Coordinates of C-alpha atoms and ligand atoms in Angstrom, one line a residue:
M1 CA -17.2 5.0 28.0
F2 CA -16.3 1.7 26.3
P3 CA -15.6 -1.4 28.4
L4 CA -11.9 -2.0 28.2
F5 CA -10.0 -5.2 27.9
R6 CA -6.8 -5.8 29.8
T7 CA -5.8 -9.1 28.2
A8 CA -6.5 -10.3 24.7
A9 CA -4.9 -13.6 24.7
P10 CA -7.0 -16.1 22.7
G11 CA -8.7 -18.6 24.9
R12 CA -8.5 -16.3 28.0
R13 CA -11.5 -14.5 29.5
Y14 CA -11.3 -10.8 28.8
V15 CA -10.9 -8.7 31.9
F16 CA -12.9 -5.6 31.6
I17 CA -12.0 -2.6 33.6
R18 CA -13.5 0.8 33.9
G19 CA -11.4 3.7 35.1
W20 CA -11.3 7.5 35.0
K21 CA -9.5 7.3 31.8
N22 CA -10.1 5.2 28.7
M23 CA -7.1 3.1 27.7
S24 CA -7.2 4.7 24.3
D25 CA -6.8 8.2 25.9
Y26 CA -3.2 7.3 26.5
L27 CA -2.7 7.3 22.7
M28 CA -2.0 10.4 20.6
Q29 CA -5.3 11.0 18.8
T30 CA -3.9 10.5 15.3
Y31 CA -6.7 8.2 14.1
G32 CA -10.5 8.2 13.8
R33 CA -10.7 4.7 15.0
Q34 CA -13.7 2.3 14.9
P35 CA -14.6 1.3 18.4
L36 CA -13.7 -2.4 18.2
A37 CA -10.5 -4.5 18.4
F38 CA -9.7 -7.9 16.9
V39 CA -8.0 -10.6 18.9
K40 CA -7.5 -13.3 16.2
G41 CA -7.9 -14.0 12.6
E42 CA -8.0 -16.8 10.1
G43 CA -7.9 -16.3 6.3
A44 CA -10.2 -13.4 5.4
W45 CA -12.0 -13.5 8.8
L46 CA -11.3 -11.6 12.0
T47 CA -12.7 -12.1 15.5
D48 CA -13.3 -9.2 17.8
T49 CA -13.2 -9.0 21.6
A50 CA -16.9 -10.0 21.8
G51 CA -16.2 -13.1 19.7
D52 CA -18.0 -11.8 16.6
K53 CA -16.5 -12.7 13.2
Y54 CA -16.0 -10.1 10.5
L55 CA -15.3 -10.6 6.8
D56 CA -12.1 -8.6 6.0
A57 CA -12.2 -6.9 2.6
L58 CA -9.5 -4.4 3.6
A59 CA -6.6 -6.6 4.7
G60 CA -5.1 -4.0 7.0
V61 CA -5.1 -1.6 4.0
A62 CA -3.5 -3.9 1.4
V63 CA -1.1 -5.4 4.0
N64 CA -2.3 -8.9 4.9
G65 CA -2.0 -10.5 1.4
L66 CA -1.8 -14.0 2.9
G67 CA -4.8 -13.2 5.1
H68 CA -4.6 -13.8 8.8
G69 CA -2.8 -16.6 10.6
H70 CA -1.5 -18.3 7.4
P71 CA 0.1 -21.5 8.8
K72 CA 3.2 -21.3 6.5
L73 CA 3.9 -17.7 7.5
V74 CA 3.3 -18.4 11.2
A75 CA 5.6 -21.4 11.0
A76 CA 8.4 -19.5 9.2
L77 CA 8.2 -16.6 11.6
C78 CA 8.3 -18.8 14.7
E79 CA 11.3 -20.7 13.3
Q80 CA 13.1 -17.4 12.4
A81 CA 12.2 -15.7 15.8
G82 CA 13.6 -18.7 17.6
R83 CA 16.8 -18.6 15.7
L84 CA 17.6 -14.9 15.0
I85 CA 15.5 -11.7 15.1
H86 CA 18.0 -8.9 14.7
T87 CA 21.7 -8.4 14.1
S88 CA 22.6 -5.2 12.3
N89 CA 23.4 -3.8 8.8
I90 CA 26.9 -3.6 10.1
Y91 CA 27.1 -7.3 9.1
R92 CA 25.9 -9.2 6.2
I93 CA 22.3 -10.4 6.6
L94 CA 21.7 -13.6 4.6
E95 CA 17.9 -13.3 4.6
Q96 CA 18.2 -9.8 3.3
E97 CA 20.4 -10.8 0.4
Q98 CA 18.0 -13.6 -0.5
L99 CA 15.1 -11.3 -0.5
A100 CA 16.9 -8.7 -2.6
E101 CA 17.8 -11.4 -5.2
R102 CA 14.2 -12.6 -5.2
L103 CA 12.7 -9.2 -5.7
C104 CA 15.2 -8.3 -8.4
R105 CA 14.4 -11.5 -10.3
L106 CA 10.7 -10.9 -10.0
S107 CA 10.9 -7.2 -11.1
G108 CA 13.8 -7.0 -13.5
L109 CA 15.5 -4.4 -11.2
E110 CA 19.0 -4.8 -10.0
R111 CA 19.5 -3.7 -6.4
A112 CA 17.4 -3.3 -3.3
F113 CA 17.5 -1.1 -0.1
F114 CA 15.4 -2.3 2.8
C115 CA 13.5 -0.2 5.3
N116 CA 10.4 -0.6 7.4
S117 CA 7.5 1.3 5.8
G118 CA 6.2 2.8 2.6
A119 CA 7.1 6.3 3.6
E120 CA 10.6 5.2 4.3
A121 CA 10.9 3.5 0.9
N122 CA 9.8 6.7 -0.8
E123 CA 12.3 8.7 1.3
A124 CA 15.0 6.4 -0.1
A125 CA 13.6 7.0 -3.7
I126 CA 13.5 10.8 -3.2
K127 CA 17.1 10.8 -1.8
I128 CA 18.3 8.7 -4.8
A129 CA 16.7 11.2 -7.2
R130 CA 18.3 14.2 -5.5
L131 CA 21.7 12.5 -5.3
Y132 CA 21.4 11.5 -9.0
G133 CA 20.7 15.1 -9.8
H134 CA 23.6 16.5 -7.8
N135 CA 25.9 13.9 -9.4
R136 CA 24.9 15.4 -12.7
G137 CA 25.6 19.0 -11.6
I138 CA 21.9 19.9 -10.8
D139 CA 22.1 21.6 -7.4
N140 CA 18.3 22.2 -7.0
P141 CA 16.9 19.0 -8.3
A142 CA 13.1 18.7 -8.6
I143 CA 10.8 15.6 -8.8
V144 CA 7.6 15.5 -10.7
V145 CA 4.7 14.3 -8.6
M146 CA 0.9 14.0 -9.2
E147 CA -2.3 15.5 -7.9
K148 CA -4.3 13.2 -5.6
S149 CA -1.1 11.1 -5.0
F150 CA -0.2 9.6 -1.6
H151 CA 3.4 8.9 -0.7
G152 CA 3.4 8.9 3.1
R153 CA 3.5 11.0 6.3
T154 CA 7.1 11.9 6.8
M155 CA 8.1 15.5 5.8
A156 CA 9.4 14.7 2.4
T157 CA 6.7 12.2 1.5
L158 CA 3.8 14.4 2.7
S159 CA 5.3 17.2 0.7
A160 CA 5.3 14.9 -2.4
T161 CA 1.7 13.9 -1.6
G162 CA -1.0 15.6 -3.7
N163 CA -3.5 16.1 -0.8
R164 CA -3.7 19.3 1.1
K165 CA -5.3 17.6 4.1
V166 CA -2.1 15.6 4.6
Q167 CA 0.0 18.7 4.4
A168 CA -2.0 21.4 6.2
G169 CA -0.3 22.6 9.4
F170 CA 3.1 21.1 8.6
E171 CA 4.4 23.9 6.5
P172 CA 7.1 24.8 5.6
L173 CA 6.9 21.8 3.2
V174 CA 10.0 20.2 1.7
T175 CA 10.6 21.9 -1.7
G176 CA 11.8 20.3 -4.9
F177 CA 8.5 18.9 -6.1
V178 CA 6.6 19.9 -9.2
R179 CA 3.0 18.8 -9.4
V180 CA 0.8 17.9 -12.5
P181 CA -2.5 16.1 -12.9
F182 CA -2.5 12.3 -12.6
A183 CA -2.9 10.3 -15.8
D184 CA -1.8 13.2 -18.0
A185 CA 1.5 12.4 -19.8
E186 CA 1.3 15.6 -21.8
A187 CA 1.4 17.7 -18.6
V188 CA 4.6 16.0 -17.7
E189 CA 6.0 16.5 -21.2
K190 CA 5.3 20.2 -21.1
L191 CA 7.4 20.5 -17.9
A192 CA 10.5 19.6 -19.8
E193 CA 10.2 22.9 -21.8
H194 CA 10.2 25.1 -18.7
H195 CA 12.3 23.3 -16.1
N196 CA 15.9 22.3 -16.5
N197 CA 16.3 21.0 -13.0
I198 CA 13.9 18.0 -13.1
V199 CA 15.5 14.7 -12.3
A200 CA 12.7 12.2 -11.8
V201 CA 9.0 11.4 -12.0
L202 CA 7.4 9.8 -8.9
V203 CA 4.0 8.2 -9.6
E204 CA 1.7 5.4 -8.4
P205 CA 0.8 3.1 -11.3
F206 CA -2.8 3.1 -10.0
Q207 CA -3.6 5.7 -7.3
G208 CA -4.8 4.1 -4.1
E209 CA -5.7 6.7 -1.4
G210 CA -6.5 9.1 -4.2
G211 CA -9.6 7.0 -5.1
V212 CA -8.4 3.9 -6.9
N213 CA -7.6 5.9 -10.0
V214 CA -6.7 3.9 -13.1
P215 CA -4.9 5.7 -16.0
E216 CA -4.9 4.8 -19.7
T217 CA -2.9 1.6 -20.3
D218 CA -0.2 3.5 -22.2
Y219 CA 0.4 6.1 -19.4
L220 CA 3.5 4.5 -18.0
T221 CA 4.9 3.9 -21.6
K222 CA 4.5 7.6 -22.3
L223 CA 6.1 8.5 -19.0
R224 CA 9.0 6.1 -19.7
A225 CA 9.6 7.8 -23.1
I226 CA 9.6 11.3 -21.6
C227 CA 12.0 10.2 -18.9
D228 CA 14.3 8.6 -21.4
R229 CA 14.3 11.7 -23.6
N230 CA 15.2 14.0 -20.7
G231 CA 17.4 11.8 -18.6
W232 CA 14.9 11.6 -15.7
L233 CA 14.4 8.6 -13.5
L234 CA 11.0 6.9 -13.6
M235 CA 10.2 6.1 -10.0
L236 CA 7.0 4.0 -9.3
D237 CA 5.4 4.0 -5.9
E238 CA 4.1 0.4 -5.7
V239 CA 3.7 0.5 -1.9
Q240 CA 0.0 -0.3 -2.4
T241 CA -0.1 -1.9 -5.9
G242 CA 2.9 -4.2 -5.5
I243 CA 3.2 -7.8 -4.3
G244 CA 0.3 -9.2 -6.3
R245 CA -2.4 -6.7 -5.3
T246 CA -3.4 -6.0 -8.9
G247 CA -2.9 -9.6 -10.1
T248 CA 0.7 -9.3 -11.2
W249 CA 3.8 -9.1 -8.9
F250 CA 4.0 -5.4 -9.6
A251 CA 1.4 -3.2 -11.3
F252 CA 3.9 -2.0 -13.9
Q253 CA 3.9 -5.5 -15.3
H254 CA 0.5 -5.0 -16.8
G255 CA 2.5 -3.0 -19.4
S256 CA 5.9 -3.5 -21.0
V257 CA 8.1 -0.8 -19.5
L258 CA 10.6 -1.0 -16.6
P259 CA 10.9 1.7 -14.0
D260 CA 14.3 2.9 -12.8
V261 CA 13.2 2.9 -9.2
M262 CA 10.3 1.1 -7.4
T263 CA 9.1 1.3 -3.8
L264 CA 7.3 -1.5 -2.0
A265 CA 5.9 -2.0 1.5
K266 CA 2.3 -2.8 2.4
G267 CA 1.9 -6.3 1.2
L268 CA 5.5 -7.3 1.2
G269 CA 5.7 -8.8 4.8
S270 CA 2.1 -9.8 5.2
G271 CA 1.8 -7.7 8.3
V272 CA 5.4 -7.7 9.5
P273 CA 6.8 -4.2 8.8
V274 CA 9.2 -4.2 5.8
G275 CA 9.7 -1.7 3.0
A276 CA 12.0 -1.8 0.0
C277 CA 13.4 0.6 -2.6
L278 CA 14.6 -1.2 -5.7
A279 CA 16.5 0.3 -8.6
R280 CA 18.4 -0.5 -11.7
G281 CA 21.1 1.2 -13.9
V282 CA 22.6 4.4 -12.7
A283 CA 19.9 4.7 -10.0
A284 CA 21.0 1.4 -8.4
E285 CA 24.6 2.8 -8.1
T286 CA 23.7 6.2 -6.7
F287 CA 23.8 5.3 -3.0
T288 CA 27.4 4.7 -1.8
P289 CA 28.4 3.8 1.8
G290 CA 27.2 6.4 4.3
K291 CA 24.6 8.0 2.1
H292 CA 21.6 6.1 3.5
G293 CA 20.7 3.6 6.2
S294 CA 18.3 2.1 8.7
T295 CA 18.8 0.4 12.0
F296 CA 16.0 -2.1 11.6
G297 CA 15.7 -2.2 7.8
G298 CA 16.1 -5.6 6.2
G299 CA 16.4 -7.5 9.5
P300 CA 16.2 -11.3 9.5
L301 CA 12.6 -11.6 10.8
A302 CA 11.2 -9.0 8.4
C303 CA 13.0 -10.5 5.5
T304 CA 11.8 -14.0 6.4
A305 CA 8.2 -12.6 6.4
A306 CA 8.7 -11.2 3.0
L307 CA 10.5 -14.3 1.5
T308 CA 7.7 -16.5 2.9
T309 CA 5.0 -14.2 1.5
L310 CA 6.6 -14.4 -2.0
R311 CA 7.1 -18.2 -1.7
V312 CA 3.5 -18.8 -0.6
M313 CA 2.1 -16.5 -3.3
E314 CA 3.8 -18.7 -5.8
E315 CA 3.0 -22.1 -4.2
D316 CA -0.7 -21.1 -3.8
G317 CA -1.0 -19.5 -7.2
L318 CA -2.2 -16.2 -5.6
L319 CA -1.4 -13.9 -8.6
A320 CA -3.8 -15.8 -10.9
H321 CA -6.3 -16.1 -8.0
A322 CA -6.2 -12.3 -7.5
R323 CA -6.8 -11.7 -11.2
I324 CA -9.7 -14.1 -11.4
L325 CA -11.3 -13.1 -8.1
G326 CA -10.9 -9.4 -8.8
D327 CA -12.6 -9.8 -12.2
F328 CA -15.4 -11.8 -10.5
I329 CA -15.9 -9.2 -7.7
R330 CA -16.1 -6.3 -10.2
A331 CA -18.4 -8.1 -12.6
D332 CA -20.7 -9.4 -9.8
L333 CA -20.9 -6.0 -8.2
A334 CA -21.7 -4.4 -11.5
E335 CA -24.5 -6.9 -12.0
R336 CA -25.9 -6.5 -8.4
L337 CA -25.7 -2.7 -8.7
Q338 CA -27.1 -2.6 -12.3
G339 CA -29.5 0.4 -12.7
Q340 CA -28.8 1.8 -9.3
A341 CA -28.7 5.6 -9.5
G342 CA -25.7 7.1 -7.7
V343 CA -23.1 4.4 -8.7
M344 CA -20.7 6.3 -11.0
Q345 CA -18.1 3.6 -11.7
I346 CA -16.7 0.3 -10.6
R347 CA -13.0 0.1 -11.4
G348 CA -9.7 -1.3 -10.4
Q349 CA -7.4 -4.1 -11.3
G350 CA -7.0 -7.5 -9.5
L351 CA -8.0 -7.1 -5.8
M352 CA -7.6 -3.3 -5.8
I353 CA -11.2 -2.3 -6.4
G354 CA -13.0 1.1 -6.2
I355 CA -16.7 1.8 -6.4
E356 CA -17.2 5.5 -7.0
L357 CA -20.5 7.0 -5.8
D358 CA -22.0 10.4 -6.6
R359 CA -21.8 11.6 -3.0
P360 CA -19.6 11.4 0.1
C361 CA -20.1 7.9 1.6
A362 CA -17.8 7.6 4.6
E363 CA -20.9 6.5 6.6
L364 CA -20.8 3.2 4.6
V365 CA -17.8 2.0 6.7
K366 CA -19.9 2.1 9.9
L367 CA -23.0 0.6 8.1
A368 CA -20.8 -2.3 6.8
L369 CA -19.3 -2.8 10.3
A370 CA -22.8 -3.3 11.7
E371 CA -23.1 -6.1 9.0
K372 CA -19.7 -7.5 10.1
L373 CA -17.9 -6.4 7.0
L374 CA -14.7 -4.5 6.8
I375 CA -14.3 -2.0 4.0
N376 CA -12.8 1.4 3.4
V377 CA -13.9 4.7 1.8
T378 CA -11.2 6.9 0.3
N379 CA -11.3 10.3 -1.4
D380 CA -14.8 10.9 0.2
T381 CA -16.8 9.2 -2.5
V382 CA -15.0 5.9 -3.4
V383 CA -15.7 2.6 -1.6
R384 CA -12.4 0.8 -1.6
L385 CA -11.9 -3.0 -1.4
L386 CA -8.5 -4.5 -0.8
P387 CA -9.3 -8.1 0.2
P388 CA -6.6 -10.5 1.3
L389 CA -5.2 -12.3 -1.8
V390 CA -6.3 -15.6 -0.2
M391 CA -10.0 -14.7 0.0
T392 CA -12.1 -17.6 -1.3
R393 CA -14.8 -17.4 -4.0
E394 CA -17.4 -18.2 -1.4
D395 CA -16.3 -15.3 0.8
A396 CA -16.2 -13.0 -2.3
V397 CA -19.9 -13.8 -3.0
L398 CA -20.7 -13.0 0.6
L399 CA -18.8 -9.7 0.2
T400 CA -20.5 -8.6 -3.0
A401 CA -24.0 -9.6 -1.8
K402 CA -23.6 -7.7 1.5
L403 CA -21.9 -4.7 -0.1
A404 CA -24.3 -4.3 -3.0
G405 CA -27.2 -4.4 -0.4
L406 CA -25.5 -1.8 1.7
I407 CA -24.8 0.5 -1.2
R408 CA -28.4 0.2 -2.5
A409 CA -29.8 0.9 0.9
F410 CA -27.4 3.9 1.3
L411 CA -28.2 5.4 -2.1
G412 CA -31.9 4.8 -1.6
Ligands
PLP501 C1 0.3 3.5 2.2 C2 1.1 4.2 1.2 C3 2.3 4.8 1.5 C4 2.8 5.0 2.9 O1 3.2 3.8 3.5 P1 3.4 3.7 5.1 O2 3.9 2.3 5.3 O3 2.1 4.1 5.8 O4 4.5 4.7 5.4 C5 3.0 5.3 0.4 N1 2.6 5.2 -0.8 C6 1.4 4.6 -1.2 C7 1.0 4.5 -2.6 C8 0.7 4.1 -0.2 O5 -0.5 3.5 -0.5

């Protein structure tokens, strides 16, 4: 049994208790958790209950873009919390309007709906697509989705997800999704010949959970053209890739096409839950009063977190930093792993990085933990790095040195 802490206030002594039941036994067992807890953080570093410091190359799975304890974010949240935390979408929310304007200006989209998570943002997108279809007289609208995709854990989003593990046991799934391989525009094109009920394509610009999968650079351009020819909405799930993760505000900005709908969440609030579904054109006009909503969505505190995140990213030049640091990490890893059998590919964009090995490597997460390094493994064989956008060059060198050593030792 692990010792348990009752209080985790920084500066206080931890009170350890042992009982007949572990504290974690009171939780539904939804996660395979690592047996440690953090009590504070600064930049790319986290401190656990024992006082040990860990280098964070995961950022709460692409959430903590500003790292931990960013003074500007903390100050803005304290000020906002002291003034106003929640009102209701029954009233105008000024912070929400400001955030919508900011996101629209950055993306070229026209309207925003706010919610609290990535799955919720995708639910909004899916509802927009279906309503768009019904408005055009299609009463069984279908959405094209990809193999190896991940869109969330609610019933509609797990049904859209291209991973049987996420779906198994939750049948009957939500219908109305047609699946094709990722990064294969021709497969999408072919669907148009056989289906007259398709209304949208939902796709991640780079797949995250699916293994940091990067398509050819013209993939979205081709999808845009197919959508335009058929009157379908191009809907991008940028929940993981958005908000600077890949070195541009949004991953679609590496190319020259605009989506009709885009969803955001993870990095948007730097750890404060906030999701968004943005749209333009007819997609932006599809929801009318009563068609969708959220009690908490777009509240003053969450919107202040997001507005501050965007402001700090600009003030601190974090987009350019993410590009430069990402290029450095990939190049440095390639050099350190040069000639190592078992390393298949090092890929990614900005600070979304995957190292594909020739074998399952989930064990590397534990090995890294022992070296006080936080990483992730996804799709069984891909080591995934999602460092905070504020990670320093010095910390990045520590990361690549430690990780290359771990991978070499693991592969033997
Ligand atoms: C994490 C993720 C989601 C789900 O977000 P939640 O906030 O966990 O609901 C959806 N899409 C993508 C691409 C993601 O990476």
